[in-house]
PDB file of C-alpha atoms in Angstrom:
ATOM      1  CA  MET A   1     102.168  76.072  97.751  1.00 92.00           C
ATOM      2  CA  GLU A   2     103.706  79.315  96.535  1.00 96.00           C
ATOM      3  CA  ILE A   3     107.406  79.971  97.246  1.00 97.00           C
ATOM      4  CA  ARG A   4     108.686  83.484  96.628  1.00 97.00           C
ATOM      5  CA  PHE A   5     110.803  86.371  97.845  1.00 97.00           C
ATOM      6  CA  ILE A   6     108.872  88.787 100.019  1.00 96.00           C
ATOM      7  CA  GLU A   7     107.756  92.143  98.711  1.00 94.00           C
ATOM      8  CA  PRO A   8     109.175  95.282 100.400  1.00 92.00           C
ATOM      9  CA  GLU A   9     105.793  96.055 101.947  1.00 92.00           C
ATOM     10  CA  GLU A  10     105.801  92.627 103.688  1.00 94.00           C
ATOM     11  CA  LYS A  11     108.957  93.295 105.734  1.00 93.00           C
ATOM     12  CA  GLU A  12     107.053  94.656 108.741  1.00 91.00           C
ATOM     13  CA  LYS A  13     104.725  91.644 108.718  1.00 91.00           C
ATOM     14  CA  ILE A  14     107.735  89.288 108.747  1.00 93.00           C
ATOM     15  CA  LYS A  15     109.375  91.278 111.542  1.00 93.00           C
ATOM     16  CA  ALA A  16     106.179  91.079 113.627  1.00 91.00           C
ATOM     17  CA  LEU A  17     105.991  87.332 113.015  1.00 90.00           C
ATOM     18  CA  PHE A  18     109.557  86.873 114.300  1.00 90.00           C
ATOM     19  CA  VAL A  19     108.818  88.938 117.399  1.00 91.00           C
ATOM     20  CA  ARG A  20     105.640  86.915 118.043  1.00 88.00           C
ATOM     21  CA  GLU A  21     107.301  83.517 117.517  1.00 85.00           C
ATOM     22  CA  TRP A  22     110.802  84.125 118.913  1.00 81.00           C
ATOM     23  CA  LYS A  23     110.420  87.253 121.076  1.00 83.00           C
ATOM     24  CA  SER A  24     112.937  89.158 118.930  1.00 90.00           C
ATOM     25  CA  ASP A  25     113.603  90.431 115.433  1.00 91.00           C
ATOM     26  CA  VAL A  26     117.329  89.760 115.854  1.00 92.00           C
ATOM     27  CA  MET A  27     119.298  86.629 114.988  1.00 92.00           C
ATOM     28  CA  ILE A  28     122.903  86.016 116.044  1.00 93.00           C
ATOM     29  CA  SER A  29     125.466  83.840 114.259  1.00 93.00           C
ATOM     30  CA  ARG A  30     129.218  83.915 114.716  1.00 91.00           C
ATOM     31  CA  GLU A  31     128.815  86.991 116.938  1.00 87.00           C
ATOM     32  CA  LYS A  32     127.117  88.881 114.103  1.00 90.00           C
ATOM     33  CA  LYS A  33     123.812  90.578 114.782  1.00 92.00           C
ATOM     34  CA  HIS A  34     121.272  90.195 111.976  1.00 94.00           C
ATOM     35  CA  GLN A  35     118.198  92.424 111.903  1.00 94.00           C
ATOM     36  CA  ILE A  36     115.437  90.398 110.252  1.00 92.00           C
ATOM     37  CA  GLU A  37     114.283  93.301 108.095  1.00 91.00           C
ATOM     38  CA  ASP A  38     117.785  93.592 106.583  1.00 94.00           C
ATOM     39  CA  LEU A  39     117.901  89.966 105.397  1.00 96.00           C
ATOM     40  CA  GLU A  40     116.751  88.508 102.099  1.00 97.00           C
ATOM     41  CA  THR A  41     113.551  86.617 102.883  1.00 97.00           C
ATOM     42  CA  ILE A  42     111.762  83.801 101.077  1.00 98.00           C
ATOM     43  CA  ILE A  43     108.336  82.656 102.192  1.00 97.00           C
ATOM     44  CA  ALA A  44     106.123  79.633 101.637  1.00 97.00           C
ATOM     45  CA  LEU A  45     102.460  80.544 101.298  1.00 95.00           C
ATOM     46  CA  GLU A  46      99.398  78.350 101.286  1.00 93.00           C
ATOM     47  CA  ASN A  47      95.996  79.989 100.942  1.00 92.00           C
ATOM     48  CA  GLU A  48      97.629  83.388 101.573  1.00 89.00           C
ATOM     49  CA  LYS A  49      98.973  82.148 104.956  1.00 92.00           C
ATOM     50  CA  ILE A  50     102.715  82.119 105.657  1.00 94.00           C
ATOM     51  CA  GLU A  51     103.667  78.489 106.323  1.00 95.00           C
ATOM     52  CA  GLY A  52     107.444  78.918 106.300  1.00 96.00           C
ATOM     53  CA  ILE A  53     110.253  81.467 106.162  1.00 96.00           C
ATOM     54  CA  LEU A  54     113.897  81.309 105.120  1.00 98.00           C
ATOM     55  CA  THR A  55     116.234  84.266 105.621  1.00 97.00           C
ATOM     56  CA  PHE A  56     119.747  84.721 104.288  1.00 98.00           C
ATOM     57  CA  HIS A  57     122.389  87.231 103.366  1.00 96.00           C
ATOM     58  CA  THR A  58     125.169  87.156 100.823  1.00 97.00           C
ATOM     59  CA  MET A  59     128.708  88.402 101.290  1.00 95.00           C
ATOM     60  CA  GLY A  60     130.816  88.375  98.156  1.00 94.00           C
ATOM     61  CA  ASN A  61     130.838  84.830  96.782  1.00 94.00           C
ATOM     62  CA  GLN A  62     129.153  83.165  99.763  1.00 96.00           C
ATOM     63  CA  ALA A  63     125.784  83.105 101.471  1.00 98.00           C
ATOM     64  CA  GLU A  64     124.691  82.387 105.001  1.00 98.00           C
ATOM     65  CA  ILE A  65     121.255  80.982 105.688  1.00 98.00           C
ATOM     66  CA  VAL A  66     120.315  82.777 108.898  1.00 97.00           C
ATOM     67  CA  SER A  67     116.980  81.122 109.631  1.00 96.00           C
ATOM     68  CA  LEU A  68     114.702  78.411 108.261  1.00 96.00           C
ATOM     69  CA  ASP A  69     111.344  77.870 109.885  1.00 93.00           C
ATOM     70  CA  SER A  70     108.320  75.788 109.010  1.00 93.00           C
ATOM     71  CA  PHE A  71     105.098  76.457 110.888  1.00 89.00           C
ATOM     72  CA  ASP A  72     103.525  73.131 109.927  1.00 85.00           C
ATOM     73  CA  GLU A  73     106.108  70.356 110.368  1.00 82.00           C
ATOM     74  CA  GLY A  74     106.183  67.254 108.202  1.00 84.00           C
ATOM     75  CA  LYS A  75     104.694  68.767 105.048  1.00 90.00           C
ATOM     76  CA  GLY A  76     107.976  69.412 103.217  1.00 94.00           C
ATOM     77  CA  ILE A  77     107.802  73.180 103.659  1.00 96.00           C
ATOM     78  CA  GLY A  78     111.365  73.494 104.966  1.00 96.00           C
ATOM     79  CA  THR A  79     112.719  71.262 102.201  1.00 97.00           C
ATOM     80  CA  THR A  80     110.845  73.225  99.540  1.00 97.00           C
ATOM     81  CA  LEU A  81     112.141  76.546 100.876  1.00 98.00           C
ATOM     82  CA  LEU A  82     115.673  75.192 101.070  1.00 97.00           C
ATOM     83  CA  ASP A  83     115.568  73.766  97.523  1.00 97.00           C
ATOM     84  CA  PHE A  84     114.233  77.050  96.134  1.00 97.00           C
ATOM     85  CA  THR A  85     117.005  78.969  97.900  1.00 97.00           C
ATOM     86  CA  LEU A  86     119.775  76.590  96.808  1.00 97.00           C
ATOM     87  CA  ASN A  87     118.611  76.923  93.195  1.00 96.00           C
ATOM     88  CA  HIS A  88     118.777  80.700  93.622  1.00 96.00           C
ATOM     89  CA  PHE A  89     122.324  80.376  94.992  1.00 97.00           C
ATOM     90  CA  LYS A  90     123.332  78.115  92.081  1.00 95.00           C
ATOM     91  CA  SER A  91     122.176  80.773  89.616  1.00 95.00           C
ATOM     92  CA  MET A  92     124.387  83.270  91.492  1.00 95.00           C
ATOM     93  CA  LYS A  93     127.376  80.889  91.159  1.00 93.00           C
ATOM     94  CA  LEU A  94     128.300  81.233  94.829  1.00 95.00           C
ATOM     95  CA  ASP A  95     131.338  79.395  96.225  1.00 91.00           C
ATOM     96  CA  ARG A  96     130.152  78.759  99.759  1.00 95.00           C
ATOM     97  CA  ILE A  97     126.770  78.248 101.432  1.00 97.00           C
ATOM     98  CA  TRP A  98     126.724  77.901 105.195  1.00 98.00           C
ATOM     99  CA  LEU A  99     124.561  78.158 108.280  1.00 98.00           C
ATOM    100  CA  ILE A 100     124.718  77.973 112.042  1.00 98.00           C
ATOM    101  CA  THR A 101     122.453  76.070 114.406  1.00 97.00           C
ATOM    102  CA  SER A 102     122.749  75.565 118.141  1.00 97.00           C
ATOM    103  CA  ASN A 103     123.906  72.346 119.797  1.00 98.00           C
ATOM    104  CA  ASP A 104     120.427  71.612 121.223  1.00 98.00           C
ATOM    105  CA  ASN A 105     118.706  71.643 117.821  1.00 97.00           C
ATOM    106  CA  CYS A 106     119.064  67.950 116.971  1.00 97.00           C
ATOM    107  CA  HIS A 107     116.024  68.163 114.675  1.00 95.00           C
ATOM    108  CA  ALA A 108     117.762  70.795 112.505  1.00 96.00           C
ATOM    109  CA  MET A 109     121.022  68.836 112.471  1.00 98.00           C
ATOM    110  CA  ARG A 110     119.204  65.714 111.221  1.00 97.00           C
ATOM    111  CA  PHE A 111     117.310  67.800 108.662  1.00 97.00           C
ATOM    112  CA  TYR A 112     120.480  69.291 107.157  1.00 98.00           C
ATOM    113  CA  LYS A 113     122.522  66.082 107.256  1.00 98.00           C
ATOM    114  CA  LYS A 114     119.778  64.189 105.403  1.00 96.00           C
ATOM    115  CA  ARG A 115     119.919  66.840 102.674  1.00 96.00           C
ATOM    116  CA  GLY A 116     123.652  66.647 102.051  1.00 96.00           C
ATOM    117  CA  TRP A 117     124.911  69.390 104.334  1.00 98.00           C
ATOM    118  CA  LYS A 118     128.195  68.727 106.116  1.00 98.00           C
ATOM    119  CA  MET A 119     128.998  69.680 109.683  1.00 98.00           C
ATOM    120  CA  VAL A 120     132.248  71.607 109.332  1.00 98.00           C
ATOM    121  CA  ASN A 121     132.835  73.224 112.699  1.00 98.00           C
ATOM    122  CA  ILE A 122     131.756  73.380 116.303  1.00 98.00           C
ATOM    123  CA  HIS A 123     132.237  76.790 117.867  1.00 98.00           C
ATOM    124  CA  PHE A 124     132.475  75.870 121.525  1.00 98.00           C
ATOM    125  CA  ASN A 125     130.734  78.188 124.003  1.00 97.00           C
ATOM    126  CA  ALA A 126     129.848  80.632 121.200  1.00 97.00           C
ATOM    127  CA  ILE A 127     126.320  81.005 122.545  1.00 97.00           C
ATOM    128  CA  GLU A 128     127.704  82.633 125.700  1.00 95.00           C
ATOM    129  CA  GLU A 129     129.136  85.364 123.479  1.00 94.00           C
ATOM    130  CA  ALA A 130     125.889  85.562 121.506  1.00 95.00           C
ATOM    131  CA  ARG A 131     123.945  86.158 124.739  1.00 95.00           C
ATOM    132  CA  LYS A 132     125.992  89.325 125.288  1.00 95.00           C
ATOM    133  CA  ILE A 133     124.401  90.642 122.081  1.00 93.00           C
ATOM    134  CA  LYS A 134     121.003  88.954 122.490  1.00 93.00           C
ATOM    135  CA  PRO A 135     120.272  88.201 126.158  1.00 93.00           C
ATOM    136  CA  GLU A 136     116.901  86.602 125.229  1.00 91.00           C
ATOM    137  CA  ILE A 137     118.671  83.424 124.127  1.00 94.00           C
ATOM    138  CA  PRO A 138     117.558  80.845 126.693  1.00 95.00           C
ATOM    139  CA  LEU A 139     120.018  78.812 128.747  1.00 97.00           C
ATOM    140  CA  VAL A 140     118.215  75.543 127.992  1.00 97.00           C
ATOM    141  CA  GLY A 141     116.742  74.497 124.652  1.00 96.00           C
ATOM    142  CA  TYR A 142     115.113  71.516 123.005  1.00 95.00           C
ATOM    143  CA  ASP A 143     114.779  68.373 125.118  1.00 95.00           C
ATOM    144  CA  GLY A 144     116.293  70.115 128.146  1.00 97.00           C
ATOM    145  CA  ILE A 145     119.713  70.427 126.462  1.00 98.00           C
ATOM    146  CA  PRO A 146     121.819  73.411 127.628  1.00 98.00           C
ATOM    147  CA  ILE A 147     122.397  75.807 124.714  1.00 98.00           C
ATOM    148  CA  LEU A 148     126.157  76.349 124.566  1.00 98.00           C
ATOM    149  CA  HIS A 149     127.696  75.868 121.115  1.00 98.00           C
ATOM    150  CA  GLU A 150     127.186  76.926 117.524  1.00 98.00           C
ATOM    151  CA  ILE A 151     127.291  74.103 114.985  1.00 98.00           C
ATOM    152  CA  GLU A 152     128.357  75.207 111.500  1.00 98.00           C
ATOM    153  CA  PHE A 153     127.096  73.417 108.397  1.00 98.00           C
ATOM    154  CA  GLU A 154     128.186  73.893 104.812  1.00 98.00           C
ATOM    155  CA  TYR A 155     126.600  72.898 101.495  1.00 97.00           C
ATOM    156  CA  SER A 156     128.492  72.294  98.277  1.00 91.00           C
ATOM    157  CA  LEU A 157     126.729  73.454  95.140  1.00 84.00           C
TER     158      LEU A 157
END
């Protein structure tokens, strides 16, 4: 598997993939609107096929992971992307690495906790505010759980 930053000419392909998979090229976290094409993007490729994507942005001495997606669960793609990205962050000597997931995404919460991430905050009813920016966010998510809150995780390098 090849893990690498995307090339500038691949941005449109990544944007189209987000629109196909998630019906939007916008991500929201902490009431901030992220256009996918403006984010740093790392991909996992196998036989020239994109198997996973991680997007992030840096602000001063911290970085936010905006999205992490594996298109073939259980193969270690998400872990490999995350490890690659954390090594990149270590080389940058960043002070804070964080991310947001929604309260219905129990799979993501388990994934991050198992890898040493700490839950540091629950932003109650933050998804209601996010829907004002991105109305496509569904009311109900995984396992029939209402999507209401943002869960903030942090990783110590």
